[in-house]
GROMACS .gro file of N, CA and C in nm:
model
  390
    1MET      N    1   1.559  -1.059  -1.896
    1MET     CA    2   1.572  -0.897  -1.951
    1MET      C    3   1.447  -0.855  -1.933
    2LYS      N    4   1.435  -0.711  -1.896
    2LYS     CA    5   1.323  -0.657  -1.897
    2LYS      C    6   1.281  -0.577  -2.029
    3ILE      N    7   1.164  -0.531  -2.106
    3ILE     CA    8   1.110  -0.510  -2.176
    3ILE      C    9   1.038  -0.402  -2.176
    4PHE      N   10   1.039  -0.286  -2.175
    4PHE     CA   11   0.927  -0.152  -2.153
    4PHE      C   12   0.933  -0.094  -2.285
    5TYR      N   13   0.757  -0.109  -2.299
    5TYR     CA   14   0.686  -0.044  -2.412
    5TYR      C   15   0.641   0.086  -2.398
    6ILE      N   16   0.682   0.196  -2.428
    6ILE     CA   17   0.620   0.283  -2.367
    6ILE      C   18   0.549   0.364  -2.493
    7SER      N   19   0.436   0.457  -2.481
    7SER     CA   20   0.352   0.476  -2.569
    7SER      C   21   0.327   0.667  -2.549
    8GLN      N   22   0.368   0.719  -2.411
    8GLN     CA   23   0.356   0.842  -2.387
    8GLN      C   24   0.475   0.947  -2.318
    9VAL      N   25   0.504   1.052  -2.314
    9VAL     CA   26   0.606   1.098  -2.275
    9VAL      C   27   0.617   1.075  -2.112
   10GLY      N   28   0.479   1.125  -2.083
   10GLY     CA   29   0.467   1.097  -1.916
   10GLY      C   30   0.538   0.961  -1.876
   11THR      N   31   0.505   0.872  -1.930
   11THR     CA   32   0.563   0.744  -1.855
   11THR      C   33   0.722   0.721  -1.919
   12LEU      N   34   0.775   0.772  -1.986
   12LEU     CA   35   0.877   0.776  -2.027
   12LEU      C   36   0.957   0.878  -1.907
   13ASN      N   37   0.952   0.981  -1.883
   13ASN     CA   38   0.991   1.058  -1.818
   13ASN      C   39   1.029   1.032  -1.647
   14TYR      N   40   0.875   0.962  -1.605
   14TYR     CA   41   0.895   0.898  -1.470
   14TYR      C   42   0.984   0.778  -1.468
   15LEU      N   43   1.009   0.708  -1.575
   15LEU     CA   44   1.100   0.595  -1.585
   15LEU      C   45   1.246   0.611  -1.590
   16LEU      N   46   1.270   0.754  -1.662
   16LEU     CA   47   1.405   0.806  -1.633
   16LEU      C   48   1.486   0.743  -1.553
   17PRO      N   49   1.444   0.766  -1.409
   17PRO     CA   50   1.560   0.723  -1.344
   17PRO      C   51   1.575   0.616  -1.303
   18LEU      N   52   1.498   0.523  -1.339
   18LEU     CA   53   1.482   0.380  -1.331
   18LEU      C   54   1.589   0.309  -1.452
   19PHE      N   55   1.576   0.372  -1.555
   19PHE     CA   56   1.694   0.333  -1.679
   19PHE      C   57   1.810   0.346  -1.615
   20TYR      N   58   1.849   0.493  -1.575
   20TYR     CA   59   2.021   0.548  -1.520
   20TYR      C   60   1.983   0.418  -1.433
   21TYR      N   61   1.962   0.392  -1.315
   21TYR     CA   62   1.991   0.276  -1.231
   21TYR      C   63   2.042   0.151  -1.267
   22LEU      N   64   1.924   0.068  -1.378
   22LEU     CA   65   1.936  -0.013  -1.457
   22LEU      C   66   2.067   0.003  -1.515
   23LYS      N   67   2.098   0.072  -1.556
   23LYS     CA   68   2.225   0.093  -1.655
   23LYS      C   69   2.328   0.063  -1.563
   24LYS      N   70   2.330   0.150  -1.454
   24LYS     CA   71   2.449   0.184  -1.365
   24LYS      C   72   2.461   0.024  -1.275
   25LYS      N   73   2.349  -0.046  -1.281
   25LYS     CA   74   2.359  -0.179  -1.234
   25LYS      C   75   2.388  -0.310  -1.308
   26ASN      N   76   2.421  -0.251  -1.442
   26ASN     CA   77   2.431  -0.362  -1.555
   26ASN      C   78   2.343  -0.436  -1.591
   27GLN      N   79   2.182  -0.387  -1.570
   27GLN     CA   80   2.110  -0.470  -1.560
   27GLN      C   81   2.094  -0.424  -1.747
   28ASN      N   82   2.036  -0.582  -1.755
   28ASN     CA   83   1.989  -0.571  -1.890
   28ASN      C   84   1.820  -0.538  -1.965
   29PHE      N   85   1.807  -0.438  -2.016
   29PHE     CA   86   1.654  -0.380  -2.054
   29PHE      C   87   1.639  -0.339  -2.169
   30TYR      N   88   1.559  -0.348  -2.268
   30TYR     CA   89   1.543  -0.281  -2.403
   30TYR      C   90   1.403  -0.220  -2.398
   31ILE      N   91   1.400  -0.064  -2.452
   31ILE     CA   92   1.282  -0.031  -2.438
   31ILE      C   93   1.240  -0.015  -2.596
   32ILE      N   94   1.087  -0.071  -2.643
   32ILE     CA   95   1.023  -0.025  -2.762
   32ILE      C   96   0.966   0.113  -2.691
   33ILE      N   97   0.968   0.198  -2.773
   33ILE     CA   98   0.902   0.322  -2.787
   33ILE      C   99   0.835   0.363  -2.890
   34GLN      N  100   0.693   0.442  -2.869
   34GLN     CA  101   0.614   0.508  -2.962
   34GLN      C  102   0.722   0.637  -2.985
   35LYS      N  103   0.692   0.681  -3.131
   35LYS     CA  104   0.772   0.790  -3.183
   35LYS      C  105   0.753   0.951  -3.099
   36LYS      N  106   0.589   0.934  -3.077
   36LYS     CA  107   0.528   1.047  -2.987
   36LYS      C  108   0.581   1.069  -2.859
   37ALA      N  109   0.650   0.943  -2.788
   37ALA     CA  110   0.694   0.968  -2.646
   37ALA      C  111   0.811   0.964  -2.655
   38PHE      N  112   0.925   0.967  -2.794
   38PHE     CA  113   1.061   1.001  -2.803
   38PHE      C  114   1.101   1.080  -2.710
   39ILE      N  115   1.224   1.080  -2.638
   39ILE     CA  116   1.249   1.244  -2.599
   39ILE      C  117   1.432   1.185  -2.629
   40LYS      N  118   1.520   1.307  -2.649
   40LYS     CA  119   1.640   1.282  -2.663
   40LYS      C  120   1.725   1.199  -2.554
   41GLU      N  121   1.688   1.208  -2.452
   41GLU     CA  122   1.752   1.135  -2.330
   41GLU      C  123   1.723   0.988  -2.381
   42VAL      N  124   1.632   0.923  -2.453
   42VAL     CA  125   1.644   0.776  -2.454
   42VAL      C  126   1.784   0.695  -2.500
   43ASN      N  127   1.834   0.811  -2.636
   43ASN     CA  128   1.975   0.746  -2.712
   43ASN      C  129   2.057   0.712  -2.577
   44LYS      N  130   2.071   0.697  -2.489
   44LYS     CA  131   2.147   0.651  -2.391
   44LYS      C  132   2.127   0.501  -2.359
   45PHE      N  133   2.020   0.472  -2.433
   45PHE     CA  134   2.004   0.341  -2.387
   45PHE      C  135   1.959   0.255  -2.514
   46ASN      N  136   1.936   0.134  -2.465
   46ASN     CA  137   1.917   0.017  -2.631
   46ASN      C  138   1.735   0.046  -2.600
   47TYR      N  139   1.701   0.101  -2.759
   47TYR     CA  140   1.565   0.120  -2.792
   47TYR      C  141   1.544   0.078  -2.893
   48LEU      N  142   1.423   0.050  -2.934
   48LEU     CA  143   1.358   0.059  -3.067
   48LEU      C  144   1.269   0.183  -3.063
   49LYS      N  145   1.261   0.246  -3.158
   49LYS     CA  146   1.158   0.341  -3.190
   49LYS      C  147   1.083   0.319  -3.279
   50ILE      N  148   0.940   0.305  -3.253
   50ILE     CA  149   0.837   0.255  -3.406
   50ILE      C  150   0.740   0.373  -3.413
   51THR      N  151   0.654   0.399  -3.533
   51THR     CA  152   0.558   0.501  -3.572
   51THR      C  153   0.473   0.455  -3.601
   52LYS      N  154   0.374   0.541  -3.582
   52LYS     CA  155   0.230   0.478  -3.592
   52LYS      C  156   0.192   0.382  -3.736
   53ARG      N  157   0.235   0.399  -3.826
   53ARG     CA  158   0.261   0.265  -3.921
   53ARG      C  159   0.321   0.135  -3.901
   54TYR      N  160   0.408   0.132  -3.801
   54TYR     CA  161   0.477   0.013  -3.756
   54TYR      C  162   0.398  -0.076  -3.689
   55LYS      N  163   0.366  -0.202  -3.683
   55LYS     CA  164   0.240  -0.252  -3.627
   55LYS      C  165   0.352  -0.372  -3.542
   56ILE      N  166   0.301  -0.374  -3.387
   56ILE     CA  167   0.384  -0.398  -3.300
   56ILE      C  168   0.399  -0.549  -3.334
   57GLU      N  169   0.329  -0.645  -3.370
   57GLU     CA  170   0.390  -0.727  -3.418
   57GLU      C  171   0.500  -0.796  -3.495
   58ASN      N  172   0.575  -0.675  -3.562
   58ASN     CA  173   0.707  -0.668  -3.634
   58ASN      C  174   0.785  -0.692  -3.506
   59CYS      N  175   0.726  -0.644  -3.392
   59CYS     CA  176   0.815  -0.663  -3.280
   59CYS      C  177   0.884  -0.793  -3.213
   60PHE      N  178   0.729  -0.860  -3.233
   60PHE     CA  179   0.713  -0.991  -3.138
   60PHE      C  180   0.840  -1.097  -3.174
   61LYS      N  181   0.917  -1.111  -3.286
   61LYS     CA  182   1.024  -1.158  -3.289
   61LYS      C  183   1.155  -1.129  -3.240
   62LYS      N  184   1.158  -1.019  -3.219
   62LYS     CA  185   1.291  -0.935  -3.181
   62LYS      C  186   1.314  -0.963  -3.046
   63ILE      N  187   1.150  -0.955  -2.986
   63ILE     CA  188   1.101  -0.971  -2.838
   63ILE      C  189   1.181  -1.074  -2.766
   64ILE      N  190   1.090  -1.189  -2.814
   64ILE     CA  191   1.133  -1.337  -2.808
   64ILE      C  192   1.304  -1.406  -2.821
   65LYS      N  193   1.309  -1.333  -2.911
   65LYS     CA  194   1.488  -1.358  -2.911
   65LYS      C  195   1.567  -1.293  -2.818
   66LYS      N  196   1.524  -1.184  -2.732
   66LYS     CA  197   1.573  -1.086  -2.637
   66LYS      C  198   1.542  -1.222  -2.518
   67GLU      N  199   1.469  -1.289  -2.515
   67GLU     CA  200   1.447  -1.349  -2.420
   67GLU      C  201   1.422  -1.308  -2.278
   68PRO      N  202   1.329  -1.220  -2.286
   68PRO     CA  203   1.238  -1.145  -2.161
   68PRO      C  204   1.192  -1.179  -2.068
   69ASP      N  205   1.190  -1.146  -1.926
   69ASP     CA  206   1.136  -1.235  -1.821
   69ASP      C  207   1.001  -1.164  -1.772
   70HIS      N  208   1.011  -1.037  -1.802
   70HIS     CA  209   0.919  -0.912  -1.798
   70HIS      C  210   0.871  -0.838  -1.881
   71LEU      N  211   0.768  -0.821  -1.907
   71LEU     CA  212   0.738  -0.713  -1.996
   71LEU      C  213   0.688  -0.583  -1.938
   72LEU      N  214   0.684  -0.460  -1.924
   72LEU     CA  215   0.606  -0.381  -1.854
   72LEU      C  216   0.599  -0.233  -1.973
   73LEU      N  217   0.473  -0.204  -1.935
   73LEU     CA  218   0.394  -0.126  -2.030
   73LEU      C  219   0.320  -0.024  -1.979
   74SER      N  220   0.324   0.103  -2.017
   74SER     CA  221   0.270   0.231  -1.948
   74SER      C  222   0.123   0.168  -2.028
   75ALA      N  223   0.015   0.176  -1.917
   75ALA     CA  224  -0.110   0.138  -1.919
   75ALA      C  225  -0.226   0.281  -2.018
   76THR      N  226  -0.172   0.310  -2.098
   76THR     CA  227  -0.270   0.405  -2.181
   76THR      C  228  -0.393   0.342  -2.238
   77GLY      N  229  -0.439   0.203  -2.290
   77GLY     CA  230  -0.503   0.152  -2.350
   77GLY      C  231  -0.512   0.153  -2.489
   78GLU      N  232  -0.416   0.174  -2.554
   78GLU     CA  233  -0.385   0.147  -2.704
   78GLU      C  234  -0.357   0.028  -2.736
   79ASP      N  235  -0.435   0.010  -2.848
   79ASP     CA  236  -0.378  -0.141  -2.845
   79ASP      C  237  -0.260  -0.242  -2.875
   80ASN      N  238  -0.160  -0.171  -2.928
   80ASN     CA  239  -0.024  -0.241  -2.904
   80ASN      C  240  -0.031  -0.269  -2.758
   81GLU      N  241  -0.077  -0.193  -2.691
   81GLU     CA  242  -0.018  -0.275  -2.535
   81GLU      C  243  -0.115  -0.382  -2.497
   82LYS      N  244  -0.262  -0.383  -2.536
   82LYS     CA  245  -0.318  -0.489  -2.496
   82LYS      C  246  -0.284  -0.613  -2.589
   83LYS      N  247  -0.230  -0.598  -2.719
   83LYS     CA  248  -0.182  -0.732  -2.815
   83LYS      C  249  -0.039  -0.756  -2.741
   84LEU      N  250   0.050  -0.711  -2.688
   84LEU     CA  251   0.142  -0.707  -2.612
   84LEU      C  252   0.122  -0.812  -2.466
   85ILE      N  253   0.013  -0.776  -2.390
   85ILE     CA  254  -0.026  -0.842  -2.281
   85ILE      C  255  -0.073  -0.941  -2.315
   86GLN      N  256  -0.167  -0.970  -2.451
   86GLN     CA  257  -0.190  -1.123  -2.483
   86GLN      C  258  -0.038  -1.183  -2.526
   87PHE      N  259   0.028  -1.128  -2.607
   87PHE     CA  260   0.148  -1.193  -2.689
   87PHE      C  261   0.230  -1.225  -2.540
   88ALA      N  262   0.230  -1.191  -2.420
   88ALA     CA  263   0.326  -1.235  -2.308
   88ALA      C  264   0.259  -1.315  -2.271
   89LYS      N  265   0.152  -1.327  -2.229
   89LYS     CA  266   0.084  -1.435  -2.169
   89LYS      C  267   0.068  -1.560  -2.243
   90GLN      N  268   0.042  -1.535  -2.361
   90GLN     CA  269   0.086  -1.685  -2.477
   90GLN      C  270   0.216  -1.729  -2.462
   91ASN      N  271   0.289  -1.648  -2.424
   91ASN     CA  272   0.466  -1.677  -2.446
   91ASN      C  273   0.523  -1.689  -2.305
   92GLY      N  274   0.457  -1.699  -2.179
   92GLY     CA  275   0.491  -1.745  -2.037
   92GLY      C  276   0.580  -1.591  -2.031
   93ILE      N  277   0.541  -1.521  -2.032
   93ILE     CA  278   0.670  -1.340  -1.970
   93ILE      C  279   0.552  -1.316  -1.911
   94LYS      N  280   0.634  -1.257  -1.767
   94LYS     CA  281   0.523  -1.183  -1.683
   94LYS      C  282   0.513  -1.039  -1.766
   95SER      N  283   0.397  -0.955  -1.749
   95SER     CA  284   0.371  -0.815  -1.773
   95SER      C  285   0.327  -0.764  -1.642
   96SER      N  286   0.320  -0.589  -1.647
   96SER     CA  287   0.296  -0.551  -1.580
   96SER      C  288   0.270  -0.422  -1.645
   97SER      N  289   0.188  -0.353  -1.615
   97SER     CA  290   0.103  -0.213  -1.672
   97SER      C  291   0.113  -0.100  -1.537
   98ILE      N  292   0.221   0.005  -1.623
   98ILE     CA  293   0.200   0.120  -1.464
   98ILE      C  294   0.118   0.235  -1.522
   99ILE      N  295   0.057   0.266  -1.462
   99ILE     CA  296  -0.107   0.370  -1.486
   99ILE      C  297  -0.075   0.512  -1.366
  100ASP      N  298  -0.109   0.592  -1.417
  100ASP     CA  299  -0.125   0.689  -1.319
  100ASP      C  300  -0.224   0.719  -1.234
  101ILE      N  301  -0.318   0.695  -1.297
  101ILE     CA  302  -0.473   0.704  -1.251
  101ILE      C  303  -0.539   0.583  -1.292
  102TRP      N  304  -0.659   0.582  -1.196
  102TRP     CA  305  -0.771   0.435  -1.253
  102TRP      C  306  -0.844   0.477  -1.340
  103THR      N  307  -0.867   0.578  -1.414
  103THR     CA  308  -0.977   0.630  -1.513
  103THR      C  309  -0.985   0.497  -1.607
  104ASN      N  310  -1.092   0.475  -1.607
  104ASN     CA  311  -1.105   0.394  -1.755
  104ASN      C  312  -1.055   0.302  -1.774
  105TYR      N  313  -1.013   0.208  -1.649
  105TYR     CA  314  -0.957   0.105  -1.637
  105TYR      C  315  -0.980  -0.010  -1.699
  106LYS      N  316  -1.088  -0.039  -1.718
  106LYS     CA  317  -1.146  -0.143  -1.772
  106LYS      C  318  -1.104  -0.150  -1.952
  107GLU      N  319  -1.168  -0.018  -1.988
  107GLU     CA  320  -1.134   0.008  -2.143
  107GLU      C  321  -0.970  -0.012  -2.196
  108ARG      N  322  -0.875   0.035  -2.076
  108ARG     CA  323  -0.785  -0.002  -2.091
  108ARG      C  324  -0.736  -0.144  -2.112
  109PHE      N  325  -0.824  -0.211  -2.094
  109PHE     CA  326  -0.754  -0.357  -2.057
  109PHE      C  327  -0.841  -0.432  -2.167
  110THR      N  328  -0.904  -0.382  -2.206
  110THR     CA  329  -1.033  -0.480  -2.300
  110THR      C  330  -0.968  -0.506  -2.442
  111TYR      N  331  -0.993  -0.572  -2.496
  111TYR     CA  332  -0.929  -0.599  -2.635
  111TYR      C  333  -1.038  -0.672  -2.718
  112ASN      N  334  -1.083  -0.670  -2.795
  112ASN     CA  335  -1.167  -0.752  -2.917
  112ASN      C  336  -1.315  -0.784  -2.777
  113LYS      N  337  -1.369  -0.713  -2.679
  113LYS     CA  338  -1.460  -0.724  -2.576
  113LYS      C  339  -1.392  -0.853  -2.512
  114LYS      N  340  -1.291  -0.847  -2.479
  114LYS     CA  341  -1.244  -0.944  -2.359
  114LYS      C  342  -1.119  -0.835  -2.307
  115LEU      N  343  -1.088  -0.888  -2.170
  115LEU     CA  344  -1.014  -0.822  -2.078
  115LEU      C  345  -0.900  -0.926  -2.078
  116PHE      N  346  -0.797  -0.817  -2.079
  116PHE     CA  347  -0.668  -0.877  -2.113
  116PHE      C  348  -0.610  -0.779  -1.974
  117LEU      N  349  -0.545  -0.891  -1.853
  117LEU     CA  350  -0.503  -0.826  -1.762
  117LEU      C  351  -0.352  -0.878  -1.741
  118PRO      N  352  -0.283  -0.762  -1.725
  118PRO     CA  353  -0.131  -0.809  -1.677
  118PRO      C  354  -0.112  -0.898  -1.573
  119ASN      N  355  -0.014  -0.935  -1.543
  119ASN     CA  356   0.032  -1.018  -1.427
  119ASN      C  357  -0.005  -0.897  -1.306
  120ASN      N  358   0.057  -0.764  -1.325
  120ASN     CA  359   0.077  -0.680  -1.217
  120ASN      C  360   0.002  -0.538  -1.273
  121ILE      N  361  -0.080  -0.489  -1.200
  121ILE     CA  362  -0.092  -0.329  -1.235
  121ILE      C  363  -0.009  -0.237  -1.135
  122LEU      N  364   0.077  -0.166  -1.159
  122LEU     CA  365   0.152  -0.098  -1.089
  122LEU      C  366   0.100   0.087  -1.071
  123CYS      N  367   0.077   0.161  -0.968
  123CYS     CA  368   0.034   0.252  -0.988
  123CYS      C  369   0.135   0.343  -0.921
  124ILE      N  370   0.143   0.479  -0.964
  124ILE     CA  371   0.282   0.569  -0.918
  124ILE      C  372   0.216   0.663  -0.839
  125ASP      N  373   0.118   0.674  -0.818
  125ASP     CA  374   0.033   0.765  -0.706
  125ASP      C  375  -0.020   0.695  -0.635
  126ILE      N  376  -0.014   0.748  -0.484
  126ILE     CA  377  -0.026   0.687  -0.347
  126ILE      C  378  -0.199   0.717  -0.341
  127LYS      N  379  -0.215   0.842  -0.366
  127LYS     CA  380  -0.365   0.860  -0.372
  127LYS      C  381  -0.466   0.770  -0.448
  128ASN      N  382  -0.407   0.690  -0.591
  128ASN     CA  383  -0.474   0.609  -0.646
  128ASN      C  384  -0.495   0.449  -0.569
  129VAL      N  385  -0.361   0.422  -0.491
  129VAL     CA  386  -0.372   0.291  -0.439
  129VAL      C  387  -0.458   0.253  -0.358
  130ILE      N  388  -0.514   0.358  -0.261
  130ILE     CA  389  -0.605   0.337  -0.118
  130ILE      C  390  -0.747   0.296  -0.182
   0.00000   0.00000   0.00000
């Protein structure tokens, strides 16, 4: 099972076609979404909406119960994403971060003065890959 953590509307919008594709192919996936990134179309999928008060640590037990093989994150640099990368590494789960631009990439993956890199960094813009 793939678990997506989304903290911004832009990421959700460009992943929607992927979610429809996965659903059509009967692939199991789960979305954890920040309240600020929520849009109505997400109601068609399995998701958990979290608020700013909600600590991502509260999701860890739910994530493990779903036995994910991959954790995908929008790479905004927020603390929850860094905690999830660390969590994935500690639990042997592959992780990937999706970025649109390489701006401030070091800060996006630094937590408590340590660099936490996912297994993969996926860039959605060909201009930023080269």
